[in-house]
XYZ file of C-alpha atoms in Angstrom:
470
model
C 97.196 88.588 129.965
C 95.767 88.387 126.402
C 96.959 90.339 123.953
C 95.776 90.829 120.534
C 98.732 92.818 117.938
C 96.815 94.311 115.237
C 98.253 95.156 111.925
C 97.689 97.505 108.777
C 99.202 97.789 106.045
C 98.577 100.654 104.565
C 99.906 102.421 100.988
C 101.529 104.621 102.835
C 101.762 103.440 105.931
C 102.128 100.462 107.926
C 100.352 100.421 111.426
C 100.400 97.885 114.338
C 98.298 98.345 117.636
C 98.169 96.213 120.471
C 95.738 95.988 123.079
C 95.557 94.271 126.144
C 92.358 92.218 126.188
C 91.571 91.785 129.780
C 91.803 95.513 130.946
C 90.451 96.479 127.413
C 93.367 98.893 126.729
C 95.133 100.101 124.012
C 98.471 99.309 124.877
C 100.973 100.652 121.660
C 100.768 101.859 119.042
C 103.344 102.360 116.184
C 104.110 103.294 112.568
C 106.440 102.992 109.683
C 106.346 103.506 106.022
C 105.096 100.824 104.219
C 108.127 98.959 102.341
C 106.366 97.435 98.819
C 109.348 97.849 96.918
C 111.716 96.209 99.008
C 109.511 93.981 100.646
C 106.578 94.497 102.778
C 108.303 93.028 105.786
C 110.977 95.663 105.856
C 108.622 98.256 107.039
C 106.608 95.859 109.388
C 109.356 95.291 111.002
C 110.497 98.577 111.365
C 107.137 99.370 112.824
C 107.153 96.338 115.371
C 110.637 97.936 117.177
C 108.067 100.035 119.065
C 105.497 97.285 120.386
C 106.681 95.391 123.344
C 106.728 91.461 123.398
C 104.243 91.481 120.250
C 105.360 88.242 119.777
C 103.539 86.633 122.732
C 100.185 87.941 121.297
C 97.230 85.614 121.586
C 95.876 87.254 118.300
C 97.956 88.976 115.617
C 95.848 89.810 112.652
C 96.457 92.012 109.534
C 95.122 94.185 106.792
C 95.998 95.450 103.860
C 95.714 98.180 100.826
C 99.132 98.516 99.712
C 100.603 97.962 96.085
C 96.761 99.747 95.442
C 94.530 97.652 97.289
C 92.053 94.807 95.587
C 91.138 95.906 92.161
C 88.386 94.531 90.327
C 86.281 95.020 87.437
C 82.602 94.088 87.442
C 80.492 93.385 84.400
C 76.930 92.816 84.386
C 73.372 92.907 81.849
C 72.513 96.447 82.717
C 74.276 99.264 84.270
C 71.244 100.355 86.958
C 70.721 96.006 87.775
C 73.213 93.294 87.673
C 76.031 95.524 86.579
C 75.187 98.229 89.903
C 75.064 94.428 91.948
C 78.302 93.081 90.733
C 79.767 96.451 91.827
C 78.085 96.442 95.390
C 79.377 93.508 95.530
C 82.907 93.897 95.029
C 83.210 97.365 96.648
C 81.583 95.249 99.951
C 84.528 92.833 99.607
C 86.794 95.987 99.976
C 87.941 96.347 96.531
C 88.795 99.353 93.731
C 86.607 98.703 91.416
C 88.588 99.771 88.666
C 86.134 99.236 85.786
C 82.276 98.573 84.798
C 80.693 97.122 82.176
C 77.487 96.308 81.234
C 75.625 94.830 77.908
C 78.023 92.388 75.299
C 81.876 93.276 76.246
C 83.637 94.615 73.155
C 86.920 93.947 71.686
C 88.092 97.824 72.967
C 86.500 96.802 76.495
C 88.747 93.748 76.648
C 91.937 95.444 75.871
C 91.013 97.991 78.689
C 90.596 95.449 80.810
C 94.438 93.978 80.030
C 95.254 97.456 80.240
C 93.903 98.260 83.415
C 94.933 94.896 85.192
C 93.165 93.891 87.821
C 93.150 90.903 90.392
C 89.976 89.708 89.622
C 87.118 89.924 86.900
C 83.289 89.763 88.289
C 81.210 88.341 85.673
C 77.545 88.527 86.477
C 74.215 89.225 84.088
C 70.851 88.441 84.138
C 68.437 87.213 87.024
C 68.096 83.782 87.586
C 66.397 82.139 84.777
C 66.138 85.177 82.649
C 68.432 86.811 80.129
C 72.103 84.411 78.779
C 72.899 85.352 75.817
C 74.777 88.671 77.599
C 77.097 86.484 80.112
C 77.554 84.073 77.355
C 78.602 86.173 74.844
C 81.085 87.876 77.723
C 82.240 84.384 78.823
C 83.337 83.550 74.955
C 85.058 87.275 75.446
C 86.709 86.862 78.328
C 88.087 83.181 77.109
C 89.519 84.382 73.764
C 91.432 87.129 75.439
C 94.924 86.797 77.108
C 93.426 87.829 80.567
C 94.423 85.558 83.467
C 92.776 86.607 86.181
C 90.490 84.815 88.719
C 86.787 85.025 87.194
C 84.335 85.356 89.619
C 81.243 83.881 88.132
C 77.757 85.509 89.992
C 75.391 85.594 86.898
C 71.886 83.774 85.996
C 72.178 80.591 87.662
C 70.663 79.017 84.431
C 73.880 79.476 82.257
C 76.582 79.354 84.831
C 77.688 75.870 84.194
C 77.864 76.794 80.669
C 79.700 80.231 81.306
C 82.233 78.019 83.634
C 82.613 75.596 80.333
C 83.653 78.193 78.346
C 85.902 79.383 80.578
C 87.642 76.754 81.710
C 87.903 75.143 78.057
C 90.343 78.058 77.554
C 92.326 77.443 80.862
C 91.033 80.280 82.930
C 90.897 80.277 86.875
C 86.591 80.140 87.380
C 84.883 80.144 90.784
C 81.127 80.154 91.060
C 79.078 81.893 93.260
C 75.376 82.374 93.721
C 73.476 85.484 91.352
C 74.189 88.935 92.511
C 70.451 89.633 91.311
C 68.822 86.165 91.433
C 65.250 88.152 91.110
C 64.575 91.484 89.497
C 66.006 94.589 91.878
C 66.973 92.177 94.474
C 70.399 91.905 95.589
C 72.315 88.897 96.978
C 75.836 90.279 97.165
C 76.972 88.268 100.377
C 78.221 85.181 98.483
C 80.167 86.793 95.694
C 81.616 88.741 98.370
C 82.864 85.813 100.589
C 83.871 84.129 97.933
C 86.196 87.302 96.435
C 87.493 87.469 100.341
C 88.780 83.560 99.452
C 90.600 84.480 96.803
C 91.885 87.237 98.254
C 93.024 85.198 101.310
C 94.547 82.357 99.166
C 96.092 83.812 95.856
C 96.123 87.580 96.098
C 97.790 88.001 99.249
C 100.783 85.784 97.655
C 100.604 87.285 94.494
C 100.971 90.963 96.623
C 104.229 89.924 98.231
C 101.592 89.958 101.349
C 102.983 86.175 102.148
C 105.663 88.092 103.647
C 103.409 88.431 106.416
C 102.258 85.118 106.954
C 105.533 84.336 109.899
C 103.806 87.433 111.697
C 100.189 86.776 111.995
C 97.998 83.666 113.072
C 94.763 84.502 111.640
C 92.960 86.529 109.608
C 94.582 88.914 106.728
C 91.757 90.835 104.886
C 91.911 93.897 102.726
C 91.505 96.971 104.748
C 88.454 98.268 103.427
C 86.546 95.143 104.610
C 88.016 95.615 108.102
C 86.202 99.087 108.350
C 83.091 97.941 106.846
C 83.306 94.925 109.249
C 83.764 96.779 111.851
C 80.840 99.632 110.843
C 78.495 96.720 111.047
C 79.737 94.968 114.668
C 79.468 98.841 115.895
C 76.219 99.398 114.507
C 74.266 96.014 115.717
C 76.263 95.171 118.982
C 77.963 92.306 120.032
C 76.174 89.413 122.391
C 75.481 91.619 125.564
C 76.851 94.966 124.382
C 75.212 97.050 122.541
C 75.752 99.015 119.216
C 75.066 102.658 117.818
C 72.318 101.412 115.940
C 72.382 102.392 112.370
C 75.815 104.813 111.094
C 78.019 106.554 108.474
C 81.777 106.141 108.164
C 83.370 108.925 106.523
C 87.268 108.342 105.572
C 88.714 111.653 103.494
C 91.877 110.394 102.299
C 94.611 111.874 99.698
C 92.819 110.078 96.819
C 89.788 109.147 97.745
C 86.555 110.093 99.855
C 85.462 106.828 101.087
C 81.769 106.187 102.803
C 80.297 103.715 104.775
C 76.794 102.973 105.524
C 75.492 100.490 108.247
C 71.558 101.301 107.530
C 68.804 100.165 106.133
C 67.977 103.149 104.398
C 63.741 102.854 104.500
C 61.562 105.709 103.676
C 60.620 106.868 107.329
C 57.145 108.295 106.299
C 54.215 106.631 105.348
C 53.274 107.547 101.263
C 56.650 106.877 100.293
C 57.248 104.340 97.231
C 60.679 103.417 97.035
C 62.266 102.883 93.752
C 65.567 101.198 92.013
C 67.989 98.834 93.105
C 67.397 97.320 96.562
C 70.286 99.228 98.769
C 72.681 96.945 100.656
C 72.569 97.634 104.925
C 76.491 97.264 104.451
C 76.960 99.759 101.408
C 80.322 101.105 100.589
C 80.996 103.663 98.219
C 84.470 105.099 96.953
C 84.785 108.719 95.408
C 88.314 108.708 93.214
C 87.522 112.180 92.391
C 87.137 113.575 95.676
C 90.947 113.715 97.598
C 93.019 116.015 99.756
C 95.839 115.309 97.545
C 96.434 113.140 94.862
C 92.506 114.316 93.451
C 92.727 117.863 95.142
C 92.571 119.556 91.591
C 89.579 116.975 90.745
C 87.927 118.315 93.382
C 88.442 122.084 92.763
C 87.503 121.668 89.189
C 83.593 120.303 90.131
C 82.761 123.497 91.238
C 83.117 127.254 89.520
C 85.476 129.561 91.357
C 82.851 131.697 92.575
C 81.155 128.692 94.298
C 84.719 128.163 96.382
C 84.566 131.638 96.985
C 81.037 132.107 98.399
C 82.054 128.639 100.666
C 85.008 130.204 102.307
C 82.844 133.558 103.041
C 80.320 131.812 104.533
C 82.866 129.494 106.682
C 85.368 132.643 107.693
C 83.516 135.691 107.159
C 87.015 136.543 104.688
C 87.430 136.794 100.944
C 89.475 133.674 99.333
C 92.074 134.857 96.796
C 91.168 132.602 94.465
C 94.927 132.345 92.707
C 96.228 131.585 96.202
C 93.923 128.742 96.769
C 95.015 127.366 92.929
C 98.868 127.617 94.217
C 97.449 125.491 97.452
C 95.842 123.074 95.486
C 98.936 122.764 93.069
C 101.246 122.300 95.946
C 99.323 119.547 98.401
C 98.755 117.954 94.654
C 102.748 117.310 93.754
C 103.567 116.958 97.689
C 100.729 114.386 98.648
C 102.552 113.834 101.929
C 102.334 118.009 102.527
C 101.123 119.196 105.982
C 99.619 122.760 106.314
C 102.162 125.438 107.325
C 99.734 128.479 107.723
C 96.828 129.603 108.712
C 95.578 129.737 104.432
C 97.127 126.069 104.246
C 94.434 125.118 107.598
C 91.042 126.940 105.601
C 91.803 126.028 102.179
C 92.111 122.534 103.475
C 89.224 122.995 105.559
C 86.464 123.805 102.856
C 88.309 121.016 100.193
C 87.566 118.488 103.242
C 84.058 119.968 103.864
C 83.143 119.578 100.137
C 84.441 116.451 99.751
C 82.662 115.083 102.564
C 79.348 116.755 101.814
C 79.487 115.548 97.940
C 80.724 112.265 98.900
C 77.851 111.894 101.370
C 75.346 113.203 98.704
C 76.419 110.604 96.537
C 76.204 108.031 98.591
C 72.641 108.873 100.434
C 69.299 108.684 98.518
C 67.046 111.218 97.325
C 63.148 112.129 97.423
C 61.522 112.681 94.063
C 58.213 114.681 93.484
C 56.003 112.969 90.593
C 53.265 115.136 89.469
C 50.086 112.282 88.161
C 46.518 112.595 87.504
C 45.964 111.968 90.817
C 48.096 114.332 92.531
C 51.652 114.582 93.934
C 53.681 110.858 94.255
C 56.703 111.015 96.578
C 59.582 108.227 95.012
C 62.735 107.500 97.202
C 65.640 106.239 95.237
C 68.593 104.942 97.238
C 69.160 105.472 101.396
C 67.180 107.670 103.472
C 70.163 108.607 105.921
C 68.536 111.283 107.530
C 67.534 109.595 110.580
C 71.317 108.390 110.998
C 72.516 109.094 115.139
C 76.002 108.345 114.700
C 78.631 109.614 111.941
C 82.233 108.741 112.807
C 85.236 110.922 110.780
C 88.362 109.544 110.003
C 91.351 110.583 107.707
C 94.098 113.323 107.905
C 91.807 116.250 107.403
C 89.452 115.561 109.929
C 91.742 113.729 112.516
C 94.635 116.454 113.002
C 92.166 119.043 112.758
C 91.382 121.518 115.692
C 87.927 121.779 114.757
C 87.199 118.580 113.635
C 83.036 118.392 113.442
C 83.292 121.681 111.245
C 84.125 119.502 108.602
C 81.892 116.826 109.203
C 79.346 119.560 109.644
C 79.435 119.428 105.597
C 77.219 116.360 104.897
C 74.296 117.488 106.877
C 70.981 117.902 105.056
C 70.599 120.900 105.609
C 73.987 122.185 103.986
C 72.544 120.620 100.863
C 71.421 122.742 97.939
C 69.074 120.122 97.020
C 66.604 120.026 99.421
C 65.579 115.904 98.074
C 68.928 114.388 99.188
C 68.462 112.890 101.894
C 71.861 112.971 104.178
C 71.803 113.236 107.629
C 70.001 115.555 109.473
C 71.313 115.730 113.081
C 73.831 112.820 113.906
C 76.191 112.870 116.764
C 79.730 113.070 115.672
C 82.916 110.693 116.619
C 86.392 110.681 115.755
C 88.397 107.561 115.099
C 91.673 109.591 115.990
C 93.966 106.813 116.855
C 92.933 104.986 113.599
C 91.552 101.855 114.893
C 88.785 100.787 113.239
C 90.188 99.004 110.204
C 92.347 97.170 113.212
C 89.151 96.679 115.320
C 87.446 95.309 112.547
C 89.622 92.709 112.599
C 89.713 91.963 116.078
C 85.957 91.022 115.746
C 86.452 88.386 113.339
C 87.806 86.780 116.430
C 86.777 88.548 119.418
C 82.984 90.363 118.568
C 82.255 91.481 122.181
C 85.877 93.423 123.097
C 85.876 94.670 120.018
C 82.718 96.897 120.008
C 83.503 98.048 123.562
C 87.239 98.883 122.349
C 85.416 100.962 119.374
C 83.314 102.709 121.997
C 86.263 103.228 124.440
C 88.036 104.963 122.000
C 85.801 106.905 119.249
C 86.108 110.792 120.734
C 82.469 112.092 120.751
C 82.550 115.676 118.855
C 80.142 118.823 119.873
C 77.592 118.379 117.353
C 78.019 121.058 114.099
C 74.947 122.663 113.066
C 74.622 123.564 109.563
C 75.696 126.790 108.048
């Protein structure tokens, strides 16, 4: 029988499936918290007691996004160009990106980036033969400073062995990739990407205490985030005979964060349509810090007025919110991050915080349709994706997983739930639940095995009744 044992390690929680390859069957599945202060391993094998002979495994694979995931901070020429494609490219490698610069990097900028630590520095700017004096003056930067962090170098090909001089003259770690932007507004993100994935793989993981690992797994150990996008894209185009979704959204509400993933092209889908900006990505990720169940529950109250929360929850329950009780709610779940909801209040105030997050989140990450008013008439711009063709949406996270009624809170990032009628979010998708959390682990599972993976995914994604909007 083969047997693939599956492994994530999460911030809070480490998580191990195994499947049986050959009847295409989950087998176990088990938990424990994730051990980062005493050692990673602790908790892994805590959560291993529970899978049987996971030692005879054929594959045993791992992910990660404990001790706070991959952080990086991208710097680029101009914040809508090679600064936007440094950070595509580093959120597509499954990072934080915990910082963004664009133009000359200042003294201040460089002591925020000591301060703020990350694993690796992106340093792109200018299209290929075009502007260096911006990623030369940031390589000098970077090489008087006391950083010592891996520099990815992505920039104007015509400078980068210069950039690399500079860098390396002062004793800094360099690796060179192709141009995020080689030509004006297009994007190449794919190499940078692979190559931050290498250094992941061959200095972060050690640097994490993630070597621990290493006696557990035979292959592939990738930061978790990749996994899902990895596995967004296997779903979406198929896998040799089996066939995909076609183009789809990943929603994951966590505690901190509302993540999204797109597996689209994103194409104006009528004719008279210019579109406008920075060419999107078909694998785009995007990361909302401000939009959380917990840890960023008061960030998200605070972006909208109390009447606005108040109007939301009429709408959803036909009941007036007591606005001071739904403060208390969001002051509790915000000290106890790990708090599960007690009452019926605890269930809706929950409820419309994980429908707002998911419909802003969404928003943000889908395009919208300008009106231009010229001599000649009307002129209809698209900037970013036009998601409102997308089939499939699939929901994961706490909110939406343990709920009873889980598509009324995807039911949020439907167009027409949008009080801008430009954006252009989903209109009618069909709705799936990842409720046994498997996609980050089936992600991984088609690095090796493409084909069982995507029927796996389609085994066990729980179709929802589709929501209609409100």
């Amino acid at each position: 029988m083969q047997q693939a044992l599956l492994i994530d390690i999460g911030s809070t929680f480490t998580k191990v499936a195994q499947f049986d390859l050959d009847s295409l069957e989950l087998v176990a599945r088990s938990q424990a918290y994730t051990t980062v202060e005493t050692g990673i391993k602790q908790g892994l094998l805590k959560a291993l007691e529970d899978i049987p002979d996971w030692e005879s495994a054929d594959y045993k694979l791992a992910s990660s996004s404990a001790a706070g995931g991959l952080k990086i901070v991208a710097s680029g020429l101009v914040p809508e160009l090679t600064a936007e494609a440094a950070r595509q490219a580093a959120l597509g490698a499954g990072s934080r990106v915990i910082g963004s610069y664009s133009y000359e990097l200042t003294s201040r900028d460089i002591d925020d980036i000591q301060a703020d630590n990350p694993d690796i520095i992106l340093l792109a700017g200018g299209t290929d033969g075009g502007n260096q004096e911006i990623i030369l003056h940031n390589a000098r930067k970077l090489a008087e400073s006391d950083l010592n962090q891996p520099i990815v170098i992505a920039g104007n090909r015509s400078a980068v062995d210069q950039v690399e001089s500079i860098l390396s003259s002062s004793g800094k770690e360099t690796y060179i990739t192709e141009n995020v932007m080689p030509e004006l507004e297009k994007l190449n993100i794919e190499p940078a990407r692979q190559k931050i994935r290498e250094i992941f793989l061959d200095r972060i993981v050690a640097a994490r205490g993630f070597d621990q690992v290493k006696e557990f797994i035979n292959g592939v150990i990738m930061p978790t985030p990749s996994a899902v996008l990895q596995a967004a894209d296997y779903l979406s185009k198929g896998a040799g005979d089996v066939e995909g979704y076609g183009e789809l959204i990943v929603v994951d509400i966590g505690g901190a964060t509302t993540d999204v993933h797109s597996a689209a092209a994103g194409h104006p889908r009528q004719s008279g349509i210019s579109q406008r900006g920075l060419e999107e990505p078909y694998l785009k990720r995007t990361v909302e810090g401000d939009l959380g169940m917990r840890y960023s529950a008061e960030a998200l109250f605070n972006l909208k007025p109390e009447h606005r929360w108040q109007q939301l929850f009429k709408n959803e329950y036909n009941d007036d919110l007591e606005i001071d009780n739904f403060k208390d709610h969001i002051n509790r779940v915000s000290c106890q991050p790990d708090y599960l909801p007690e009452t019926e209040n605890d269930i809706r105030c929950d409820n419309i915080l994980g429908r707002e997050a998911i419909r802003t989140a969404v928003t943000r990450h889908a395009g919208n349709l300008k009106t231009i008013y010229t001599p000649r008439g009307e002129v209809f711009v698209q900037e970013g994706k036009d998601l409102t063709g997308i089939k499939t949406v699939i929901g994961t996270g706490g909110v939406i997983v343990h709920n009873q009624a889980p598509e009324e809170i995807l039911t949020g990032l439907l167009q027409g739930n949008q009080s801008d009628p430009e954006t252009l979010n989903p209109e009618r998708p069909e709705f799936y639940l990842d409720s046994n959390y498997l996609l980050a682990a089936l992600g991984l599972l088609a690095e090796v095995e493409p084909e069982k993976a995507v029927k796996l995914m389609k085994k066990y994604l729980r179709k929802l009744k589709q929501g209609d909007p409100v």
